[in-house]
Amino acid sequence: MAGDFLSTNVAVCLFAAARYYIDDASRHFASLQQYMLHGPVIEEQLLFPLGMLFIYWLSGYYNRVFMKSRLQELEKTFSNCFAGTVVFFFIALINDLRPDRVHTYLLLLILFGLLFLCVYPVRRVVSRIGRRRVESGVWAINTIVVGCDEESSAIARRIEDRRMVMGYRVVGFLDLSGDKRSFSNRQVFTIDDIDGVISKHDVKAFVIASTKRAEAMRELVNRLLPTGCSVLISPDTYEMLTTRIRTSNVSGEPLVDLSSSNIPDSTLNVKRVFDVVLSVVGLIVSAPIVGILALWVKLDSPGGVIFRQERIGRHKKPFTMYKLRTMVADAESGGPALSVANDPRVTRIGAVMRKYRLDELPQFWNILRGDMSFVGPRPEREYYVSQLCKRFPAYALIHQVKPGLTSWGMVKYGYASDVDEMIERLRYDLLYLDNVSLGIDLKILIYTFKTVLTGKGI
């Protein structure tokens, strides 16, 4: 980021100097120095590089900086500089246009060329330094191979052989039997020690080498996902969860990352920007409505106004979800239970709020905090997550992304009253993971808005 900021500053400075001569600014300024100290020019010098940093981040360039390919770097830099040139045109140049269009095109071409020629070489130098540190072993992704058998040892050897390409360094093995039996010349850990091991050895990834039983695979994935580390498995093992195999790894060991989705980084960043902006607007606009509904809930039945419940989010990490209370205070005194049609636990005002999904307005706060997104698979409780994982192993893939206020499953299927219906709805959410885009999100939001207006929330 420092390299991008400094190189962009150099490009903007050179562009200002070029404009001085191309625009014949000497008629209004005694010297180039006076022109460079002109207020608007200084503003461009201060603000444009910061705006470019935002564009660089928005494109996803900073999301995954480790082992970036030359082709990716070239493509990202080209698109970043083009986007920055367009933004600069609409903000800074559009009011200074001349009748001569060739003059405008020349300025845009010069700005684009200077940005690219200043930014790309710096990025290549930084990336090359990083790659050399990876190749020398100074930088590495500390990895634990899950399993203590010949297959585990073979995968560990292949990973080490491809370390210069993949960047993984095996620091030990995870023995699922729990007896820490001697194996290879590396350390062997147990699943019970995993949290301490991650902290002590700065572990960033787990490679699941050998788990023959699907049930054991589910339990293992559910245990490793909340750690925040990458969980990698072979395509053959991946078939225990789903037959949808997608990987972009060509030169290294073909592994599938269960902890990361195939959603482009740029899409994730744009989604986050929209989440923050829309949730802030939503909180402000809905504040009077929530206040009135809260008073109505309080007068309608005894109990708290805001209903808090622990749900499972991205990487299977729990979070507290907020809703306006729609049921009687002791609705689940007998244990977790899904709502059904004409549920006697639902209050009078609760029925109205559910019909128009007004009870979910407080979840704007969850979105602003980053627990949820506007669109994504609906979050469930641990009680139902464990059942879904047993019945439908592919459910583990849902935790690759943030849960959503609304989802494809909610607009196509609606609320589920039992686990079987939850599984049916889940198929839409898995379809969303394979087709996620800003366009799909917009369509889901439009359908959700239609559902709210027509009162078809239940």
mmCIF file of C-alpha atoms in Angstrom, residues 87-455:
data_model
loop_
_atom_site.group_PDB
_atom_site.id
_atom_site.type_symbol
_atom_site.label_atom_id
_atom_site.label_comp_id
_atom_site.label_asym_id
_atom_site.label_seq_id
_atom_site.Cartn_x
_atom_site.Cartn_y
_atom_site.Cartn_z
ATOM 1 C CA VAL A 87 -12.757 8.691 -12.022
ATOM 2 C CA PHE A 88 -10.259 11.541 -12.443
ATOM 3 C CA PHE A 89 -11.957 12.572 -15.680
ATOM 4 C CA PHE A 90 -15.422 12.872 -14.105
ATOM 5 C CA ILE A 91 -14.184 14.597 -10.944
ATOM 6 C CA ALA A 92 -11.346 16.853 -12.066
ATOM 7 C CA LEU A 93 -11.328 17.204 -15.860
ATOM 8 C CA ILE A 94 -14.944 17.304 -16.966
ATOM 9 C CA ASN A 95 -15.363 20.988 -16.007
ATOM 10 C CA ASP A 96 -12.189 21.993 -17.864
ATOM 11 C CA LEU A 97 -12.971 20.391 -21.205
ATOM 12 C CA ARG A 98 -12.047 22.141 -24.421
ATOM 13 C CA PRO A 99 -13.947 21.878 -27.697
ATOM 14 C CA ASP A 100 -10.965 19.966 -29.056
ATOM 15 C CA ARG A 101 -11.654 16.344 -28.053
ATOM 16 C CA VAL A 102 -8.179 15.246 -29.104
ATOM 17 C CA HIS A 103 -6.824 17.408 -26.304
ATOM 18 C CA THR A 104 -9.015 15.595 -23.746
ATOM 19 C CA TYR A 105 -8.083 12.174 -25.088
ATOM 20 C CA LEU A 106 -4.407 13.119 -24.931
ATOM 21 C CA LEU A 107 -4.692 14.128 -21.264
ATOM 22 C CA LEU A 108 -6.495 10.892 -20.380
ATOM 23 C CA LEU A 109 -3.932 8.803 -22.238
ATOM 24 C CA ILE A 110 -1.075 10.591 -20.470
ATOM 25 C CA LEU A 111 -2.692 10.109 -17.042
ATOM 26 C CA PHE A 112 -3.337 6.427 -17.693
ATOM 27 C CA GLY A 113 0.177 5.893 -19.020
ATOM 28 C CA LEU A 114 1.825 7.676 -16.082
ATOM 29 C CA LEU A 115 -0.249 5.761 -13.543
ATOM 30 C CA PHE A 116 0.570 2.425 -15.116
ATOM 31 C CA LEU A 117 4.265 3.171 -15.682
ATOM 32 C CA CYS A 118 4.704 4.419 -12.109
ATOM 33 C CA VAL A 119 2.581 1.882 -10.222
ATOM 34 C CA TYR A 120 3.267 -1.396 -12.046
ATOM 35 C CA PRO A 121 7.105 -1.426 -11.738
ATOM 36 C CA VAL A 122 6.858 -0.729 -8.000
ATOM 37 C CA ARG A 123 4.342 -3.550 -7.595
ATOM 38 C CA ARG A 124 6.576 -5.919 -9.517
ATOM 39 C CA VAL A 125 9.570 -5.038 -7.327
ATOM 40 C CA VAL A 126 7.577 -5.548 -4.126
ATOM 41 C CA SER A 127 6.127 -8.843 -5.400
ATOM 42 C CA ARG A 128 9.541 -10.050 -6.525
ATOM 43 C CA ILE A 129 11.037 -9.319 -3.115
ATOM 44 C CA GLY A 130 8.168 -11.234 -1.543
ATOM 45 C CA ARG A 131 8.589 -14.179 -3.894
ATOM 46 C CA ARG A 132 12.305 -14.370 -3.146
ATOM 47 C CA ARG A 133 11.562 -14.440 0.564
ATOM 48 C CA VAL A 134 9.101 -17.269 -0.040
ATOM 49 C CA GLU A 135 11.613 -19.188 -2.133
ATOM 50 C CA SER A 136 14.283 -18.773 0.539
ATOM 51 C CA GLY A 137 11.927 -19.896 3.283
ATOM 52 C CA VAL A 138 11.881 -16.565 5.146
ATOM 53 C CA TRP A 139 8.163 -16.227 4.452
ATOM 54 C CA ALA A 140 5.842 -19.236 4.491
ATOM 55 C CA ILE A 141 2.303 -20.320 5.322
ATOM 56 C CA ASN A 142 2.745 -22.592 8.338
ATOM 57 C CA THR A 143 0.641 -25.671 7.689
ATOM 58 C CA ILE A 144 -0.464 -28.738 9.616
ATOM 59 C CA VAL A 145 -1.267 -31.929 7.723
ATOM 60 C CA VAL A 146 -4.216 -33.792 9.207
ATOM 61 C CA GLY A 147 -3.485 -37.499 9.496
ATOM 62 C CA CYS A 148 -0.681 -39.822 10.557
ATOM 63 C CA ASP A 149 -0.267 -42.404 7.820
ATOM 64 C CA GLU A 150 1.559 -42.908 4.553
ATOM 65 C CA GLU A 151 -0.942 -40.803 2.618
ATOM 66 C CA SER A 152 -0.378 -37.886 5.015
ATOM 67 C CA SER A 153 3.379 -38.252 4.694
ATOM 68 C CA ALA A 154 3.130 -38.332 0.897
ATOM 69 C CA ILE A 155 1.048 -35.143 0.783
ATOM 70 C CA ALA A 156 3.465 -33.434 3.175
ATOM 71 C CA ARG A 157 6.377 -34.334 0.892
ATOM 72 C CA ARG A 158 4.574 -33.029 -2.186
ATOM 73 C CA ILE A 159 3.731 -29.772 -0.402
ATOM 74 C CA GLU A 160 7.347 -29.306 0.646
ATOM 75 C CA ASP A 161 8.568 -30.110 -2.872
ATOM 76 C CA ARG A 162 6.278 -27.401 -4.223
ATOM 77 C CA ARG A 163 6.969 -24.902 -1.453
ATOM 78 C CA MET A 164 8.550 -22.414 -3.866
ATOM 79 C CA VAL A 165 5.288 -22.432 -5.861
ATOM 80 C CA MET A 166 2.650 -22.799 -3.143
ATOM 81 C CA GLY A 167 4.342 -21.134 -0.166
ATOM 82 C CA TYR A 168 3.249 -23.775 2.381
ATOM 83 C CA ARG A 169 5.592 -25.036 5.093
ATOM 84 C CA VAL A 170 4.563 -28.179 6.999
ATOM 85 C CA VAL A 171 5.203 -27.717 10.737
ATOM 86 C CA GLY A 172 3.616 -30.947 11.927
ATOM 87 C CA PHE A 173 0.853 -33.536 11.732
ATOM 88 C CA LEU A 174 -2.511 -33.770 13.467
ATOM 89 C CA ASP A 175 -3.223 -37.208 14.927
ATOM 90 C CA LEU A 176 -6.994 -37.723 15.094
ATOM 91 C CA SER A 177 -6.624 -40.779 17.354
ATOM 92 C CA GLY A 178 -5.457 -38.516 20.162
ATOM 93 C CA ASP A 179 -2.430 -40.547 21.273
ATOM 94 C CA LYS A 180 0.304 -38.417 19.615
ATOM 95 C CA ARG A 181 2.064 -41.475 18.284
ATOM 96 C CA SER A 182 5.512 -40.981 16.838
ATOM 97 C CA PHE A 183 5.384 -40.182 13.154
ATOM 98 C CA SER A 184 8.003 -38.861 10.733
ATOM 99 C CA ASN A 185 10.555 -36.388 12.059
ATOM 100 C CA ARG A 186 8.007 -33.612 12.661
ATOM 101 C CA GLN A 187 5.854 -32.802 15.655
ATOM 102 C CA VAL A 188 2.528 -34.549 16.085
ATOM 103 C CA PHE A 189 -0.435 -32.766 17.683
ATOM 104 C CA THR A 190 -3.927 -33.771 18.793
ATOM 105 C CA ILE A 191 -7.224 -32.070 18.051
ATOM 106 C CA ASP A 192 -7.610 -31.091 21.737
ATOM 107 C CA ASP A 193 -4.376 -29.056 21.597
ATOM 108 C CA ILE A 194 -5.231 -27.333 18.353
ATOM 109 C CA ASP A 195 -5.950 -23.805 19.662
ATOM 110 C CA GLY A 196 -2.641 -23.615 21.532
ATOM 111 C CA VAL A 197 -0.757 -25.092 18.583
ATOM 112 C CA ILE A 198 -2.188 -22.479 16.197
ATOM 113 C CA SER A 199 -1.029 -19.681 18.463
ATOM 114 C CA LYS A 200 2.408 -21.155 19.224
ATOM 115 C CA HIS A 201 3.358 -22.089 15.657
ATOM 116 C CA ASP A 202 1.427 -19.312 13.871
ATOM 117 C CA VAL A 203 -0.502 -21.896 11.855
ATOM 118 C CA LYS A 204 -2.421 -20.501 8.884
ATOM 119 C CA ALA A 205 -3.631 -23.638 7.099
ATOM 120 C CA PHE A 206 -4.705 -27.253 7.587
ATOM 121 C CA VAL A 207 -4.447 -29.862 4.845
ATOM 122 C CA ILE A 208 -6.776 -32.803 5.404
ATOM 123 C CA ALA A 209 -4.913 -35.781 3.997
ATOM 124 C CA SER A 210 -6.812 -38.864 5.094
ATOM 125 C CA THR A 211 -10.301 -39.098 6.520
ATOM 126 C CA LYS A 212 -12.106 -42.079 5.081
ATOM 127 C CA ARG A 213 -15.420 -41.705 6.885
ATOM 128 C CA ALA A 214 -17.826 -38.924 5.907
ATOM 129 C CA GLU A 215 -18.975 -38.484 9.510
ATOM 130 C CA ALA A 216 -15.406 -37.983 10.698
ATOM 131 C CA MET A 217 -14.870 -35.495 7.869
ATOM 132 C CA ARG A 218 -17.879 -33.425 8.961
ATOM 133 C CA GLU A 219 -16.762 -33.361 12.584
ATOM 134 C CA LEU A 220 -13.233 -32.385 11.588
ATOM 135 C CA VAL A 221 -14.317 -29.594 9.247
ATOM 136 C CA ASN A 222 -16.703 -28.223 11.867
ATOM 137 C CA ARG A 223 -13.854 -28.183 14.383
ATOM 138 C CA LEU A 224 -11.301 -26.518 12.093
ATOM 139 C CA LEU A 225 -13.419 -23.852 10.374
ATOM 140 C CA PRO A 226 -13.911 -21.687 13.503
ATOM 141 C CA THR A 227 -10.130 -21.396 13.921
ATOM 142 C CA GLY A 228 -10.003 -18.929 11.022
ATOM 143 C CA CYS A 229 -7.296 -20.962 9.250
ATOM 144 C CA SER A 230 -7.586 -22.175 5.677
ATOM 145 C CA VAL A 231 -8.962 -25.722 5.516
ATOM 146 C CA LEU A 232 -7.648 -27.510 2.422
ATOM 147 C CA ILE A 233 -8.631 -30.949 1.201
ATOM 148 C CA SER A 234 -7.936 -33.061 -1.877
ATOM 149 C CA PRO A 235 -10.564 -33.228 -4.633
ATOM 150 C CA ASP A 236 -11.230 -36.901 -3.782
ATOM 151 C CA THR A 237 -12.005 -36.054 -0.158
ATOM 152 C CA TYR A 238 -14.057 -33.053 -1.261
ATOM 153 C CA GLU A 239 -16.509 -35.440 -2.904
ATOM 154 C CA MET A 240 -17.598 -36.508 0.595
ATOM 155 C CA LEU A 241 -19.164 -33.061 0.899
ATOM 156 C CA THR A 242 -20.185 -32.254 -2.654
ATOM 157 C CA THR A 243 -19.434 -33.131 -6.266
ATOM 158 C CA ARG A 244 -18.919 -29.479 -7.180
ATOM 159 C CA ILE A 245 -15.126 -29.295 -7.521
ATOM 160 C CA ARG A 246 -13.578 -25.978 -8.482
ATOM 161 C CA THR A 247 -9.937 -25.011 -8.087
ATOM 162 C CA SER A 248 -7.599 -22.522 -9.767
ATOM 163 C CA ASN A 249 -4.381 -24.180 -8.566
ATOM 164 C CA VAL A 250 -2.420 -25.335 -11.601
ATOM 165 C CA SER A 251 1.270 -25.516 -10.731
ATOM 166 C CA GLY A 252 0.964 -26.649 -7.102
ATOM 167 C CA GLU A 253 -0.751 -29.505 -5.252
ATOM 168 C CA PRO A 254 -4.427 -29.594 -6.371
ATOM 169 C CA LEU A 255 -6.222 -28.680 -3.145
ATOM 170 C CA VAL A 256 -9.692 -27.235 -2.534
ATOM 171 C CA ASP A 257 -10.081 -24.532 0.137
ATOM 172 C CA LEU A 258 -13.225 -25.187 2.167
ATOM 173 C CA SER A 259 -12.809 -21.966 4.132
ATOM 174 C CA SER A 260 -12.840 -19.651 1.103
ATOM 175 C CA SER A 261 -15.484 -19.242 -1.554
ATOM 176 C CA ASN A 262 -14.914 -18.763 -5.275
ATOM 177 C CA ILE A 263 -16.367 -15.262 -5.081
ATOM 178 C CA PRO A 264 -13.989 -12.693 -6.629
ATOM 179 C CA ASP A 265 -12.278 -10.491 -4.055
ATOM 180 C CA SER A 266 -13.549 -7.383 -5.832
ATOM 181 C CA THR A 267 -17.126 -8.605 -5.443
ATOM 182 C CA LEU A 268 -16.595 -9.222 -1.716
ATOM 183 C CA ASN A 269 -15.209 -5.710 -1.240
ATOM 184 C CA VAL A 270 -17.971 -4.040 -3.237
ATOM 185 C CA LYS A 271 -20.536 -6.051 -1.256
ATOM 186 C CA ARG A 272 -18.961 -4.807 1.977
ATOM 187 C CA VAL A 273 -19.103 -1.180 0.827
ATOM 188 C CA PHE A 274 -22.782 -1.559 -0.074
ATOM 189 C CA ASP A 275 -23.440 -3.335 3.239
ATOM 190 C CA VAL A 276 -21.910 -0.479 5.243
ATOM 191 C CA VAL A 277 -23.613 2.298 3.272
ATOM 192 C CA LEU A 278 -27.044 0.657 3.117
ATOM 193 C CA SER A 279 -26.982 -0.479 6.752
ATOM 194 C CA VAL A 280 -26.161 3.070 7.944
ATOM 195 C CA VAL A 281 -28.984 4.453 5.803
ATOM 196 C CA GLY A 282 -31.276 1.656 6.976
ATOM 197 C CA LEU A 283 -30.541 2.295 10.646
ATOM 198 C CA ILE A 284 -31.266 6.015 10.264
ATOM 199 C CA VAL A 285 -34.431 5.629 8.179
ATOM 200 C CA SER A 286 -35.864 2.733 10.216
ATOM 201 C CA ALA A 287 -35.136 4.274 13.638
ATOM 202 C CA PRO A 288 -38.635 5.866 14.004
ATOM 203 C CA ILE A 289 -40.307 2.676 12.778
ATOM 204 C CA VAL A 290 -38.310 0.491 15.165
ATOM 205 C CA GLY A 291 -39.152 2.886 18.010
ATOM 206 C CA ILE A 292 -42.892 2.627 17.332
ATOM 207 C CA LEU A 293 -42.759 -1.149 16.900
ATOM 208 C CA ALA A 294 -40.707 -1.516 20.097
ATOM 209 C CA LEU A 295 -43.343 0.392 22.064
ATOM 210 C CA TRP A 296 -46.063 -1.773 20.506
ATOM 211 C CA VAL A 297 -44.180 -4.976 21.396
ATOM 212 C CA LYS A 298 -43.786 -3.772 24.987
ATOM 213 C CA LEU A 299 -47.487 -2.997 25.334
ATOM 214 C CA ASP A 300 -48.611 -6.160 23.537
ATOM 215 C CA SER A 301 -47.007 -8.787 25.796
ATOM 216 C CA PRO A 302 -44.603 -9.020 28.748
ATOM 217 C CA GLY A 303 -40.919 -9.524 28.026
ATOM 218 C CA GLY A 304 -38.009 -7.742 26.376
ATOM 219 C CA VAL A 305 -38.355 -5.744 23.177
ATOM 220 C CA ILE A 306 -35.208 -6.928 21.419
ATOM 221 C CA PHE A 307 -34.784 -10.661 20.907
ATOM 222 C CA ARG A 308 -31.167 -11.854 21.006
ATOM 223 C CA GLN A 309 -30.124 -15.247 19.734
ATOM 224 C CA GLU A 310 -26.774 -16.869 18.974
ATOM 225 C CA ARG A 311 -26.377 -17.826 15.337
ATOM 226 C CA ILE A 312 -23.501 -19.388 13.398
ATOM 227 C CA GLY A 313 -21.738 -17.131 10.914
ATOM 228 C CA ARG A 314 -18.791 -17.193 8.548
ATOM 229 C CA HIS A 315 -16.113 -19.797 9.369
ATOM 230 C CA LYS A 316 -18.663 -21.264 11.793
ATOM 231 C CA LYS A 317 -18.073 -18.498 14.319
ATOM 232 C CA PRO A 318 -21.043 -17.669 16.554
ATOM 233 C CA PHE A 319 -22.487 -14.166 16.782
ATOM 234 C CA THR A 320 -25.496 -12.555 18.443
ATOM 235 C CA MET A 321 -28.324 -11.743 16.042
ATOM 236 C CA TYR A 322 -30.855 -9.048 16.952
ATOM 237 C CA LYS A 323 -34.542 -9.009 16.093
ATOM 238 C CA LEU A 324 -37.713 -7.418 17.428
ATOM 239 C CA ARG A 325 -39.442 -10.006 19.607
ATOM 240 C CA THR A 326 -42.358 -11.654 17.806
ATOM 241 C CA MET A 327 -43.073 -14.516 20.244
ATOM 242 C CA VAL A 328 -43.985 -14.786 23.905
ATOM 243 C CA ALA A 329 -41.049 -14.403 26.268
ATOM 244 C CA ASP A 330 -40.700 -18.133 27.122
ATOM 245 C CA ALA A 331 -41.352 -19.443 23.589
ATOM 246 C CA GLU A 332 -38.483 -21.967 23.703
ATOM 247 C CA SER A 333 -38.628 -23.038 27.323
ATOM 248 C CA GLY A 334 -38.887 -26.634 26.098
ATOM 249 C CA GLY A 335 -35.893 -26.373 23.784
ATOM 250 C CA PRO A 336 -35.162 -25.049 20.267
ATOM 251 C CA ALA A 337 -38.145 -25.192 17.931
ATOM 252 C CA LEU A 338 -38.821 -23.764 14.478
ATOM 253 C CA SER A 339 -41.848 -21.621 13.832
ATOM 254 C CA VAL A 340 -44.788 -23.176 12.002
ATOM 255 C CA ALA A 341 -47.948 -21.843 10.384
ATOM 256 C CA ASN A 342 -50.387 -20.388 12.928
ATOM 257 C CA ASP A 343 -47.763 -20.799 15.652
ATOM 258 C CA PRO A 344 -49.493 -20.118 19.011
ATOM 259 C CA ARG A 345 -46.245 -18.658 20.388
ATOM 260 C CA VAL A 346 -46.408 -15.685 18.003
ATOM 261 C CA THR A 347 -47.886 -12.526 19.488
ATOM 262 C CA ARG A 348 -50.411 -10.288 17.720
ATOM 263 C CA ILE A 349 -47.889 -7.636 16.787
ATOM 264 C CA GLY A 350 -45.407 -10.429 16.072
ATOM 265 C CA ALA A 351 -47.669 -11.822 13.366
ATOM 266 C CA VAL A 352 -47.860 -8.415 11.690
ATOM 267 C CA MET A 353 -44.104 -7.865 11.868
ATOM 268 C CA ARG A 354 -43.364 -11.339 10.488
ATOM 269 C CA LYS A 355 -45.765 -10.785 7.605
ATOM 270 C CA TYR A 356 -43.804 -7.729 6.486
ATOM 271 C CA ARG A 357 -40.456 -8.894 7.969
ATOM 272 C CA LEU A 358 -40.276 -5.773 10.115
ATOM 273 C CA ASP A 359 -38.900 -7.820 13.016
ATOM 274 C CA GLU A 360 -35.598 -8.080 11.125
ATOM 275 C CA LEU A 361 -34.898 -4.326 10.989
ATOM 276 C CA PRO A 362 -32.460 -4.467 13.968
ATOM 277 C CA GLN A 363 -30.261 -6.764 11.875
ATOM 278 C CA PHE A 364 -29.008 -3.651 10.094
ATOM 279 C CA TRP A 365 -26.743 -3.393 13.151
ATOM 280 C CA ASN A 366 -25.431 -6.927 12.540
ATOM 281 C CA ILE A 367 -24.670 -5.957 8.944
ATOM 282 C CA LEU A 368 -22.848 -2.781 9.959
ATOM 283 C CA ARG A 369 -20.758 -4.746 12.467
ATOM 284 C CA GLY A 370 -19.781 -7.236 9.781
ATOM 285 C CA ASP A 371 -21.550 -10.262 11.302
ATOM 286 C CA MET A 372 -23.882 -10.455 8.313
ATOM 287 C CA SER A 373 -24.368 -9.185 4.781
ATOM 288 C CA PHE A 374 -27.569 -8.027 3.112
ATOM 289 C CA VAL A 375 -27.565 -11.114 0.867
ATOM 290 C CA GLY A 376 -26.226 -14.502 1.881
ATOM 291 C CA PRO A 377 -27.348 -17.840 3.331
ATOM 292 C CA ARG A 378 -29.594 -17.435 6.358
ATOM 293 C CA PRO A 379 -27.745 -18.062 9.663
ATOM 294 C CA GLU A 380 -28.931 -20.957 11.803
ATOM 295 C CA ARG A 381 -28.455 -21.999 15.406
ATOM 296 C CA GLU A 382 -25.822 -24.561 16.362
ATOM 297 C CA TYR A 383 -28.605 -26.964 17.319
ATOM 298 C CA TYR A 384 -29.803 -27.092 13.704
ATOM 299 C CA VAL A 385 -26.369 -26.676 12.131
ATOM 300 C CA SER A 386 -25.238 -29.987 13.629
ATOM 301 C CA GLN A 387 -28.331 -31.757 12.293
ATOM 302 C CA LEU A 388 -27.960 -30.237 8.846
ATOM 303 C CA CYS A 389 -24.297 -31.243 8.629
ATOM 304 C CA LYS A 390 -25.211 -34.840 9.415
ATOM 305 C CA ARG A 391 -28.102 -34.969 6.986
ATOM 306 C CA PHE A 392 -26.535 -32.831 4.235
ATOM 307 C CA PRO A 393 -22.696 -32.695 4.383
ATOM 308 C CA ALA A 394 -22.491 -29.907 1.795
ATOM 309 C CA TYR A 395 -23.960 -27.579 4.413
ATOM 310 C CA ALA A 396 -20.376 -27.020 5.643
ATOM 311 C CA LEU A 397 -19.765 -24.962 2.494
ATOM 312 C CA ILE A 398 -22.338 -22.387 3.613
ATOM 313 C CA HIS A 399 -19.859 -21.074 6.175
ATOM 314 C CA GLN A 400 -17.493 -19.883 3.438
ATOM 315 C CA VAL A 401 -19.417 -16.599 3.278
ATOM 316 C CA LYS A 402 -21.198 -14.251 5.656
ATOM 317 C CA PRO A 403 -24.836 -15.065 6.360
ATOM 318 C CA GLY A 404 -27.441 -12.679 5.004
ATOM 319 C CA LEU A 405 -30.485 -10.707 6.024
ATOM 320 C CA THR A 406 -32.149 -12.257 3.001
ATOM 321 C CA SER A 407 -31.153 -15.080 0.670
ATOM 322 C CA TRP A 408 -32.017 -16.920 -2.501
ATOM 323 C CA GLY A 409 -33.543 -19.627 -0.343
ATOM 324 C CA MET A 410 -35.735 -17.133 1.519
ATOM 325 C CA VAL A 411 -37.175 -15.535 -1.626
ATOM 326 C CA LYS A 412 -37.650 -18.850 -3.478
ATOM 327 C CA TYR A 413 -38.685 -21.094 -0.594
ATOM 328 C CA GLY A 414 -39.455 -18.987 2.474
ATOM 329 C CA TYR A 415 -39.403 -20.013 6.110
ATOM 330 C CA ALA A 416 -38.768 -23.667 6.999
ATOM 331 C CA SER A 417 -40.719 -25.444 9.734
ATOM 332 C CA ASP A 418 -38.516 -28.562 10.030
ATOM 333 C CA VAL A 419 -35.072 -29.860 9.101
ATOM 334 C CA ASP A 420 -36.314 -31.468 5.860
ATOM 335 C CA GLU A 421 -37.595 -28.114 4.650
ATOM 336 C CA MET A 422 -34.359 -26.452 5.736
ATOM 337 C CA ILE A 423 -32.460 -28.909 3.529
ATOM 338 C CA GLU A 424 -34.733 -28.102 0.586
ATOM 339 C CA ARG A 425 -34.123 -24.390 1.108
ATOM 340 C CA LEU A 426 -30.402 -25.029 1.481
ATOM 341 C CA ARG A 427 -30.144 -26.134 -2.146
ATOM 342 C CA TYR A 428 -30.918 -22.563 -3.236
ATOM 343 C CA ASP A 429 -28.216 -21.203 -0.921
ATOM 344 C CA LEU A 430 -25.634 -23.600 -2.381
ATOM 345 C CA LEU A 431 -26.720 -22.495 -5.839
ATOM 346 C CA TYR A 432 -26.093 -18.919 -4.701
ATOM 347 C CA LEU A 433 -22.503 -19.782 -3.732
ATOM 348 C CA ASP A 434 -21.804 -20.956 -7.278
ATOM 349 C CA ASN A 435 -23.439 -17.949 -8.946
ATOM 350 C CA VAL A 436 -22.902 -15.076 -6.544
ATOM 351 C CA SER A 437 -22.550 -11.678 -8.196
ATOM 352 C CA LEU A 438 -23.699 -8.129 -7.592
ATOM 353 C CA GLY A 439 -26.428 -8.669 -10.176
ATOM 354 C CA ILE A 440 -27.766 -11.737 -8.346
ATOM 355 C CA ASP A 441 -27.661 -9.829 -5.045
ATOM 356 C CA LEU A 442 -29.655 -6.991 -6.586
ATOM 357 C CA LYS A 443 -32.298 -9.397 -7.921
ATOM 358 C CA ILE A 444 -32.625 -11.072 -4.510
ATOM 359 C CA LEU A 445 -33.014 -7.673 -2.817
ATOM 360 C CA ILE A 446 -35.709 -6.678 -5.332
ATOM 361 C CA TYR A 447 -37.627 -9.924 -4.715
ATOM 362 C CA THR A 448 -37.257 -9.409 -0.968
ATOM 363 C CA PHE A 449 -38.561 -5.857 -1.240
ATOM 364 C CA LYS A 450 -41.523 -7.171 -3.234
ATOM 365 C CA THR A 451 -42.180 -9.771 -0.534
ATOM 366 C CA VAL A 452 -42.150 -7.076 2.145
ATOM 367 C CA LEU A 453 -44.519 -4.768 0.242
ATOM 368 C CA THR A 454 -47.011 -7.536 -0.518
ATOM 369 C CA GLY A 455 -46.925 -8.913 3.020
#
